[in-house]
C-alpha cells in the first residue's frame, strides 16, 4: 500500500509531538545534573538516533518521569515518518482506549484496528505501566507484544517501571538480548530538577522564561501579506492587554511556529513578574502527568493533579489538539475547561487546529463571545518561510 506523506503523518498520531526531534533534544545547560547523568542523556540520544536510522529489533527506554524518554521516542517516530516508514505512536493508555472505543464504534471495528497496531512497520509505545492493569488490558497488550516479538517487528517502548515490575509474559520478551536493546536513562526530571511540588511538576514555564513581549518579533512588514501582518499585530496587542488584566478566556490559533506559544508565554511571564505566576501546561504533558498518577510509583494522586489544573487562578494551555485525542483524553480536557468556563477562570489557550476541529463541547464554550476572545495568526512559521512563499504572499495581498 502506498502512503503519501500527509497520510503517514495522520496515521502516526504524532500531531502533538511533531516538534520533538533529535536536533532539539538539548542537554546543554540543564541545571542540577551530574556529569554521569549528562553522559546518560547523551548516550540515550546517540542510541535512539542510531536506532532511527536502522529500525532493527526493539528499543526499550527506561527511566523516571521527565528524563526525556517520550521526546526521544517521538524523535524516532518523526524521523521514520520522514523516511516514509508507516509508523504509529501511542501511549499505552491511549492504545487501550483506541481498542475499547473500536468495540462500539461505527467508524472502525476492533479487528481492523488491532491488526493495524500489531502489523504497523514501526510501533512506538510510550508509558508502559501507566495503564489500568485489568485482565483484558494485560491480555491485549500481551497479544500485541507477542505478535511483534515472534515476527521481529521494529518496536520502541518507554516505561517508568523497572523490568521486574512489568507483567511477566511481556517482561520475558523485553529481556531477550538478541532482540531488545535496553537504554537506562539515569537523570533528573528535566522539568523539575529542584523540587517535587505539584505545580513544579506540571508547569513548563521555566522553559519559556525568555519569551516576553519585549522580544516578540512582529516580522518585517514587507515579508508578510497584509492580512498576515495585521493578524500578528492584533494578536500581540490583545495579548498585552490581557496580560495587564486577565479576564475570561483568550485563544490564539495558527500554524506551528507562528508565535502563539511565545504570546502565551509572554502573558504568563508578565503575570509572574507581578507575583501572580500562572500554571503553564503543554497539553500532551498534562495528559502524561495525569496518566502517570495511575502508575505504582507515582508520588502524586490523580485528584491532586486534576484539581490543581482545573482550579488554578490563571491557566495557560499550550498546544491544544483534541482532534487526535482518545475518548479518555477528550473527556479530561473537557472536564477541566468546562469547570473553568462555569467558574469564569482566566484561561489562555493555543492551538494549531482551526476552531472547527476542536471538540464540539469545548468549541461551544470558545465561541461564547461574552467569555472568550479568539485571535487567528495567519503569518507562516518563523522557520518555514522561503523566498518563494514570501513573494507569493506579498502578491496575494495586492
Short mmCIF file of C-alpha atoms in Angstrom, two decimals:
data_model
loop_
_atom_site.label_atom_id
_atom_site.label_comp_id
_atom_site.label_asym_id
_atom_site.label_seq_id
_atom_site.Cartn_x
_atom_site.Cartn_y
_atom_site.Cartn_z
CA UNK A 1 0.00 0.00 0.00
CA UNK A 2 1.34 3.42 -0.99
CA UNK A 3 1.30 6.19 1.60
CA UNK A 4 1.50 9.91 0.89
CA UNK A 5 3.43 11.99 3.41
CA UNK A 6 0.20 13.53 4.71
CA UNK A 7 -1.34 10.09 5.20
CA UNK A 8 1.78 8.97 7.07
CA UNK A 9 1.52 11.97 9.39
CA UNK A 10 -2.16 11.30 10.07
CA UNK A 11 -1.57 7.58 10.61
CA UNK A 12 1.33 8.15 13.02
CA UNK A 13 -0.73 10.01 15.66
CA UNK A 14 2.21 12.41 16.02
CA UNK A 15 0.37 15.73 15.63
CA UNK A 16 1.07 16.81 19.19
CA UNK A 17 4.69 15.58 19.03
CA UNK A 18 5.79 16.74 15.58
CA UNK A 19 8.26 19.26 17.05
CA UNK A 20 10.12 16.64 19.13
CA UNK A 21 13.33 15.87 17.21
CA UNK A 22 16.88 14.81 17.93
CA UNK A 23 18.05 18.31 16.99
CA UNK A 24 16.09 19.98 19.80
CA UNK A 25 16.83 17.34 22.45
CA UNK A 26 19.15 19.73 24.24
CA UNK A 27 21.08 18.67 27.32
CA UNK A 28 23.48 21.61 27.48
CA UNK A 29 22.68 23.96 30.32
CA UNK A 30 20.50 21.56 32.30
CA UNK A 31 20.79 22.56 35.96
CA UNK A 32 21.35 20.15 38.81
CA UNK A 33 22.68 17.33 36.62
CA UNK A 34 25.89 15.46 37.43
CA UNK A 35 28.41 14.60 34.70
CA UNK A 36 27.25 10.99 34.90
CA UNK A 37 23.62 11.99 34.37
CA UNK A 38 24.52 14.19 31.41
CA UNK A 39 26.51 11.30 29.89
CA UNK A 40 23.46 9.07 30.34
CA UNK A 41 21.30 11.52 28.40
CA UNK A 42 23.91 11.86 25.68
CA UNK A 43 24.19 8.07 25.37
CA UNK A 44 20.41 7.77 25.10
CA UNK A 45 20.28 10.42 22.38
CA UNK A 46 23.02 8.72 20.36
CA UNK A 47 21.47 5.26 20.75
CA UNK A 48 17.98 6.38 19.72
CA UNK A 49 19.34 8.33 16.76
CA UNK A 50 21.23 5.24 15.58
CA UNK A 51 18.09 3.13 16.01
CA UNK A 52 16.00 5.58 13.96
CA UNK A 53 18.39 5.12 11.03
CA UNK A 54 18.30 1.31 11.13
CA UNK A 55 14.97 0.27 12.76
CA UNK A 56 16.35 -3.10 13.71
CA UNK A 57 14.86 -5.02 16.63
CA UNK A 58 13.32 -3.43 19.70
CA UNK A 59 14.45 -0.48 21.82
CA UNK A 60 13.42 -0.15 25.48
CA UNK A 61 13.90 3.21 27.21
CA UNK A 62 13.87 3.01 31.00
CA UNK A 63 13.92 5.97 33.36
CA UNK A 64 11.95 8.01 35.83
CA UNK A 65 9.33 10.54 34.78
CA UNK A 66 10.56 13.61 32.90
CA UNK A 67 14.01 12.41 31.78
CA UNK A 68 13.29 12.67 28.05
CA UNK A 69 12.05 9.20 27.13
CA UNK A 70 8.96 10.47 25.31
CA UNK A 71 10.96 13.13 23.45
CA UNK A 72 13.44 10.54 22.17
CA UNK A 73 10.71 8.03 21.28
CA UNK A 74 8.81 10.71 19.35
CA UNK A 75 12.04 11.79 17.64
CA UNK A 76 12.48 8.21 16.37
CA UNK A 77 8.89 8.19 15.11
CA UNK A 78 9.20 11.59 13.42
CA UNK A 79 12.45 10.57 11.72
CA UNK A 80 10.88 7.32 10.49
CA UNK A 81 7.83 9.12 9.09
CA UNK A 82 10.20 11.48 7.30
CA UNK A 83 11.73 8.42 5.62
CA UNK A 84 8.28 7.19 4.56
CA UNK A 85 8.00 4.39 7.13
CA UNK A 86 4.40 3.71 8.26
CA UNK A 87 4.57 4.45 11.99
CA UNK A 88 2.19 4.53 14.93
CA UNK A 89 2.98 6.45 18.11
CA UNK A 90 0.73 5.73 21.10
CA UNK A 91 0.86 5.94 24.85
CA UNK A 92 -0.19 2.57 26.24
CA UNK A 93 -3.35 4.00 27.90
CA UNK A 94 -4.26 5.57 24.53
CA UNK A 95 -3.71 2.27 22.75
CA UNK A 96 -6.14 0.55 25.10
CA UNK A 97 -8.62 3.43 24.71
CA UNK A 98 -8.40 3.00 20.94
CA UNK A 99 -9.22 -0.67 21.22
CA UNK A 100 -12.07 -0.18 23.73
CA UNK A 101 -13.56 2.56 21.58
CA UNK A 102 -13.45 0.32 18.49
CA UNK A 103 -15.80 -2.21 20.12
CA UNK A 104 -18.84 0.03 19.84
CA UNK A 105 -17.71 2.40 17.10
CA UNK A 106 -19.40 2.77 13.75
CA UNK A 107 -16.22 4.34 12.35
CA UNK A 108 -13.93 1.32 12.76
CA UNK A 109 -14.05 -2.23 14.01
CA UNK A 110 -11.89 -3.86 16.65
CA UNK A 111 -10.28 -6.46 14.40
CA UNK A 112 -9.14 -3.88 11.85
CA UNK A 113 -7.64 -1.59 14.46
CA UNK A 114 -6.00 -4.46 16.35
CA UNK A 115 -4.38 -5.78 13.17
CA UNK A 116 -3.16 -2.30 12.25
CA UNK A 117 -1.41 -1.95 15.62
CA UNK A 118 0.08 -5.47 15.52
CA UNK A 119 1.43 -5.13 11.96
CA UNK A 120 2.47 -1.49 11.61
CA UNK A 121 6.04 -1.19 10.31
CA UNK A 122 7.18 0.76 13.39
CA UNK A 123 5.23 0.81 16.65
CA UNK A 124 6.21 3.27 19.39
CA UNK A 125 4.55 2.57 22.75
CA UNK A 126 5.04 5.30 25.33
CA UNK A 127 4.45 4.97 29.08
CA UNK A 128 4.12 1.22 29.50
CA UNK A 129 2.92 0.67 33.08
CA UNK A 130 0.62 3.68 33.42
CA UNK A 131 -2.42 1.80 32.10
CA UNK A 132 -5.10 0.30 34.31
CA UNK A 133 -3.97 -3.31 34.66
CA UNK A 134 -7.22 -5.16 34.11
CA UNK A 135 -7.07 -8.76 32.84
CA UNK A 136 -8.46 -7.57 29.49
CA UNK A 137 -5.76 -4.89 29.18
CA UNK A 138 -2.97 -7.31 30.09
CA UNK A 139 -4.20 -9.84 27.54
CA UNK A 140 -4.47 -7.32 24.67
CA UNK A 141 -1.01 -5.90 25.41
CA UNK A 142 0.49 -9.37 25.58
CA UNK A 143 -1.07 -10.33 22.24
CA UNK A 144 0.41 -7.23 20.60
CA UNK A 145 3.85 -7.68 22.18
CA UNK A 146 3.96 -11.39 21.42
CA UNK A 147 2.95 -10.97 17.78
CA UNK A 148 5.61 -8.33 17.20
CA UNK A 149 8.15 -10.41 19.12
CA UNK A 150 7.54 -13.53 17.05
CA UNK A 151 7.69 -11.52 13.81
CA UNK A 152 10.67 -9.36 14.91
CA UNK A 153 8.84 -6.12 14.01
CA UNK A 154 10.58 -2.84 14.99
CA UNK A 155 9.15 -1.61 18.29
CA UNK A 156 10.09 1.17 20.71
CA UNK A 157 8.86 1.08 24.31
CA UNK A 158 9.28 3.61 27.12
CA UNK A 159 8.46 2.98 30.77
CA UNK A 160 8.92 4.47 34.22
CA UNK A 161 8.93 0.97 35.70
CA UNK A 162 11.88 -1.31 36.34
CA UNK A 163 11.80 -4.56 34.40
CA UNK A 164 10.83 -6.63 37.43
CA UNK A 165 7.56 -4.66 37.75
CA UNK A 166 6.37 -5.37 34.21
CA UNK A 167 3.86 -8.17 33.59
CA UNK A 168 5.72 -11.48 33.40
CA UNK A 169 4.98 -12.54 29.83
CA UNK A 170 5.88 -9.13 28.40
CA UNK A 171 8.89 -8.87 30.72
CA UNK A 172 10.33 -12.13 29.40
CA UNK A 173 10.25 -10.77 25.84
CA UNK A 174 11.82 -7.47 26.89
CA UNK A 175 14.69 -9.43 28.48
CA UNK A 176 15.69 -11.09 25.18
CA UNK A 177 19.14 -9.58 24.46
CA UNK A 178 19.11 -10.85 20.87
CA UNK A 179 16.12 -8.64 20.03
CA UNK A 180 15.92 -5.87 22.63
CA UNK A 181 18.41 -3.12 23.39
CA UNK A 182 17.77 -1.61 26.82
CA UNK A 183 18.72 2.04 27.44
CA UNK A 184 18.59 3.21 31.06
CA UNK A 185 18.44 6.98 31.43
CA UNK A 186 19.92 7.93 34.80
CA UNK A 187 18.94 11.60 35.07
CA UNK A 188 16.73 14.05 36.90
CA UNK A 189 13.32 15.24 35.74
CA UNK A 190 14.18 17.96 33.19
CA UNK A 191 11.06 19.87 34.15
CA UNK A 192 11.51 19.61 37.89
CA UNK A 193 15.17 19.20 38.90
CA UNK A 194 14.91 21.09 42.16
CA UNK A 195 11.66 20.01 43.77
CA UNK A 196 8.52 17.91 43.53
CA UNK A 197 5.59 20.16 44.35
CA UNK A 198 2.50 19.63 42.23
CA UNK A 199 2.82 22.99 40.48
CA UNK A 200 6.51 22.50 39.69
CA UNK A 201 5.75 19.07 38.26
CA UNK A 202 3.07 20.44 35.98
CA UNK A 203 4.44 23.80 34.85
CA UNK A 204 6.64 24.18 31.78
CA UNK A 205 7.01 27.94 32.12
CA UNK A 206 10.66 27.63 33.17
CA UNK A 207 11.47 26.62 29.59
CA UNK A 208 9.82 29.76 28.20
CA UNK A 209 11.31 32.41 30.52
CA UNK A 210 12.99 34.15 27.59
CA UNK A 211 9.72 34.61 25.68
CA UNK A 212 8.46 38.09 26.55
CA UNK A 213 6.59 40.89 24.84
CA UNK A 214 9.87 42.76 24.57
CA UNK A 215 11.47 40.20 22.27
CA UNK A 216 8.39 39.15 20.32
CA UNK A 217 9.05 39.72 16.61
CA UNK A 218 6.35 41.38 14.53
CA UNK A 219 8.45 40.42 11.48
CA UNK A 220 9.33 42.72 8.61
CA UNK A 221 6.10 44.01 7.02
CA UNK A 222 7.50 43.67 3.51
CA UNK A 223 7.93 39.91 4.09
CA UNK A 224 4.29 39.27 5.01
CA UNK A 225 0.98 39.66 3.24
CA UNK A 226 -1.15 42.50 4.62
CA UNK A 227 -3.64 40.18 6.35
CA UNK A 228 -0.81 38.17 7.91
CA UNK A 229 0.87 41.25 9.33
CA UNK A 230 -2.43 42.59 10.64
CA UNK A 231 -3.28 39.30 12.39
CA UNK A 232 0.13 39.24 14.06
CA UNK A 233 -0.12 42.82 15.31
CA UNK A 234 -3.72 42.35 16.50
CA UNK A 235 -2.83 39.21 18.45
CA UNK A 236 0.20 40.91 20.00
CA UNK A 237 -1.84 43.88 21.22
CA UNK A 238 -4.59 41.61 22.56
CA UNK A 239 -2.04 39.55 24.49
CA UNK A 240 -0.57 42.69 26.07
CA UNK A 241 -3.98 43.92 27.17
CA UNK A 242 -4.89 40.51 28.57
CA UNK A 243 -1.62 40.29 30.48
CA UNK A 244 -2.35 43.58 32.22
CA UNK A 245 -5.72 42.39 33.50
CA UNK A 246 -6.57 38.73 32.77
CA UNK A 247 -10.30 38.19 32.42
CA UNK A 248 -12.18 35.42 30.67
CA UNK A 249 -10.50 33.30 28.01
CA UNK A 250 -8.14 34.24 25.19
CA UNK A 251 -7.41 31.76 22.38
CA UNK A 252 -4.60 32.01 19.83
CA UNK A 253 -4.87 29.87 16.69
CA UNK A 254 -2.44 29.48 13.83
CA UNK A 255 0.14 27.19 12.23
CA UNK A 256 3.07 25.73 14.14
CA UNK A 257 5.84 28.27 14.67
CA UNK A 258 3.76 31.39 14.03
CA UNK A 259 4.23 32.83 17.53
CA UNK A 260 1.24 31.51 19.50
CA UNK A 261 3.30 29.90 22.26
CA UNK A 262 5.53 32.97 22.53
CA UNK A 263 2.49 35.19 23.18
CA UNK A 264 1.04 32.73 25.70
CA UNK A 265 4.39 32.54 27.49
CA UNK A 266 4.73 36.33 27.41
CA UNK A 267 1.38 36.64 29.19
CA UNK A 268 2.48 34.06 31.76
CA UNK A 269 5.86 35.72 32.31
CA UNK A 270 4.27 39.16 32.68
CA UNK A 271 1.87 37.85 35.34
CA UNK A 272 4.75 36.06 37.04
CA UNK A 273 6.60 39.36 37.17
CA UNK A 274 3.79 40.92 39.19
CA UNK A 275 3.70 37.99 41.62
CA UNK A 276 0.82 36.04 40.03
CA UNK A 277 2.51 33.16 38.20
CA UNK A 278 0.06 31.19 36.04
CA UNK A 279 0.17 27.45 35.53
CA UNK A 280 1.67 26.97 32.06
CA UNK A 281 0.99 23.44 30.75
CA UNK A 282 1.58 21.86 27.34
CA UNK A 283 -1.46 19.66 26.67
CA UNK A 284 0.44 16.43 25.82
CA UNK A 285 2.49 16.91 29.01
CA UNK A 286 -0.67 17.47 31.03
CA UNK A 287 -2.17 14.20 29.82
CA UNK A 288 1.12 12.41 30.52
CA UNK A 289 1.10 13.77 34.07
CA UNK A 290 -2.48 12.65 34.65
CA UNK A 291 -1.78 9.16 33.27
CA UNK A 292 1.39 8.82 35.33
CA UNK A 293 -0.61 9.04 38.57
CA UNK A 294 -2.01 5.57 37.79
CA UNK A 295 1.48 4.07 37.98
CA UNK A 296 2.58 2.22 41.11
CA UNK A 297 5.47 4.61 41.79
CA UNK A 298 3.56 7.88 41.42
CA UNK A 299 4.21 10.42 44.19
CA UNK A 300 1.07 12.42 43.36
CA UNK A 301 -2.58 11.44 43.22
CA UNK A 302 -4.78 11.90 40.18
CA UNK A 303 -7.25 14.02 42.16
CA UNK A 304 -4.48 16.33 43.36
CA UNK A 305 -3.10 16.99 39.87
CA UNK A 306 -6.50 17.28 38.24
CA UNK A 307 -7.75 19.78 40.83
CA UNK A 308 -4.57 21.86 40.51
CA UNK A 309 -5.15 22.32 36.78
CA UNK A 310 -8.91 22.71 36.98
CA UNK A 311 -8.91 25.41 39.65
CA UNK A 312 -5.61 27.30 39.28
CA UNK A 313 -6.13 31.05 39.22
CA UNK A 314 -4.69 31.51 35.69
CA UNK A 315 -4.19 28.54 33.35
CA UNK A 316 -2.19 28.59 30.12
CA UNK A 317 -2.93 25.52 27.97
CA UNK A 318 -0.42 25.33 25.14
CA UNK A 319 -0.91 23.20 22.03
CA UNK A 320 -4.49 22.04 22.47
CA UNK A 321 -5.08 19.38 19.81
CA UNK A 322 -8.19 17.46 20.71
CA UNK A 323 -8.76 16.14 17.17
CA UNK A 324 -6.23 13.32 17.77
CA UNK A 325 -7.06 12.69 21.42
CA UNK A 326 -8.55 9.46 22.73
CA UNK A 327 -12.01 9.47 24.33
CA UNK A 328 -10.36 9.50 27.79
CA UNK A 329 -8.16 12.48 26.92
CA UNK A 330 -11.03 14.42 25.34
CA UNK A 331 -13.14 13.83 28.44
CA UNK A 332 -10.41 15.04 30.82
CA UNK A 333 -9.77 18.19 28.79
CA UNK A 334 -13.49 18.89 28.57
CA UNK A 335 -13.92 18.49 32.33
CA UNK A 336 -11.09 20.92 33.01
CA UNK A 337 -12.29 23.53 30.54
CA UNK A 338 -15.95 23.17 31.44
CA UNK A 339 -15.14 23.85 35.10
CA UNK A 340 -13.10 26.91 34.17
CA UNK A 341 -15.87 28.11 31.87
CA UNK A 342 -18.53 27.84 34.58
CA UNK A 343 -16.24 29.42 37.17
CA UNK A 344 -15.12 32.15 34.71
CA UNK A 345 -11.45 31.50 35.49
CA UNK A 346 -8.82 33.25 33.31
CA UNK A 347 -7.54 30.81 30.69
CA UNK A 348 -5.11 31.17 27.78
CA UNK A 349 -5.26 28.53 25.02
CA UNK A 350 -3.11 27.99 21.94
CA UNK A 351 -3.99 25.54 19.17
CA UNK A 352 -2.77 24.74 15.68
CA UNK A 353 -6.26 23.47 14.86
CA UNK A 354 -8.99 25.53 13.34
CA UNK A 355 -11.83 26.15 15.77
CA UNK A 356 -13.98 23.78 13.69
CA UNK A 357 -11.60 20.93 14.56
CA UNK A 358 -11.84 21.43 18.33
CA UNK A 359 -14.04 19.08 20.39
CA UNK A 360 -17.59 20.46 19.87
CA UNK A 361 -18.19 20.73 23.63
CA UNK A 362 -15.07 22.85 24.07
CA UNK A 363 -15.73 24.77 20.86
CA UNK A 364 -19.16 25.87 22.08
CA UNK A 365 -17.51 27.48 25.10
CA UNK A 366 -14.81 29.12 23.00
CA UNK A 367 -17.49 30.64 20.76
CA UNK A 368 -19.18 32.36 23.71
CA UNK A 369 -18.04 35.91 22.97
CA UNK A 370 -19.08 37.05 26.45
CA UNK A 371 -16.24 34.97 27.89
CA UNK A 372 -13.77 34.21 25.12
CA UNK A 373 -11.83 36.18 22.50
CA UNK A 374 -10.25 34.26 19.60
CA UNK A 375 -7.27 35.58 17.63
CA UNK A 376 -6.10 33.83 14.48
CA UNK A 377 -2.48 34.34 13.46
CA UNK A 378 -2.19 33.88 9.70
CA UNK A 379 1.55 34.53 9.49
CA UNK A 380 3.64 31.50 8.50
CA UNK A 381 6.15 29.78 10.72
CA UNK A 382 9.19 31.85 11.62
CA UNK A 383 11.29 28.91 10.49
CA UNK A 384 9.41 27.81 7.41
CA UNK A 385 9.06 30.78 5.05
CA UNK A 386 11.21 30.62 1.92
CA UNK A 387 11.80 33.42 -0.56
CA UNK A 388 9.23 31.99 -2.98
CA UNK A 389 6.50 31.76 -0.34
CA UNK A 390 7.24 35.32 0.76
CA UNK A 391 6.79 36.52 -2.83
CA UNK A 392 3.54 34.61 -3.23
CA UNK A 393 2.12 36.05 -0.04
CA UNK A 394 3.01 39.61 -0.99
CA UNK A 395 1.34 39.07 -4.37
CA UNK A 396 -1.79 37.73 -2.69
CA UNK A 397 -2.08 40.86 -0.55
CA UNK A 398 -2.09 43.26 -3.50
#
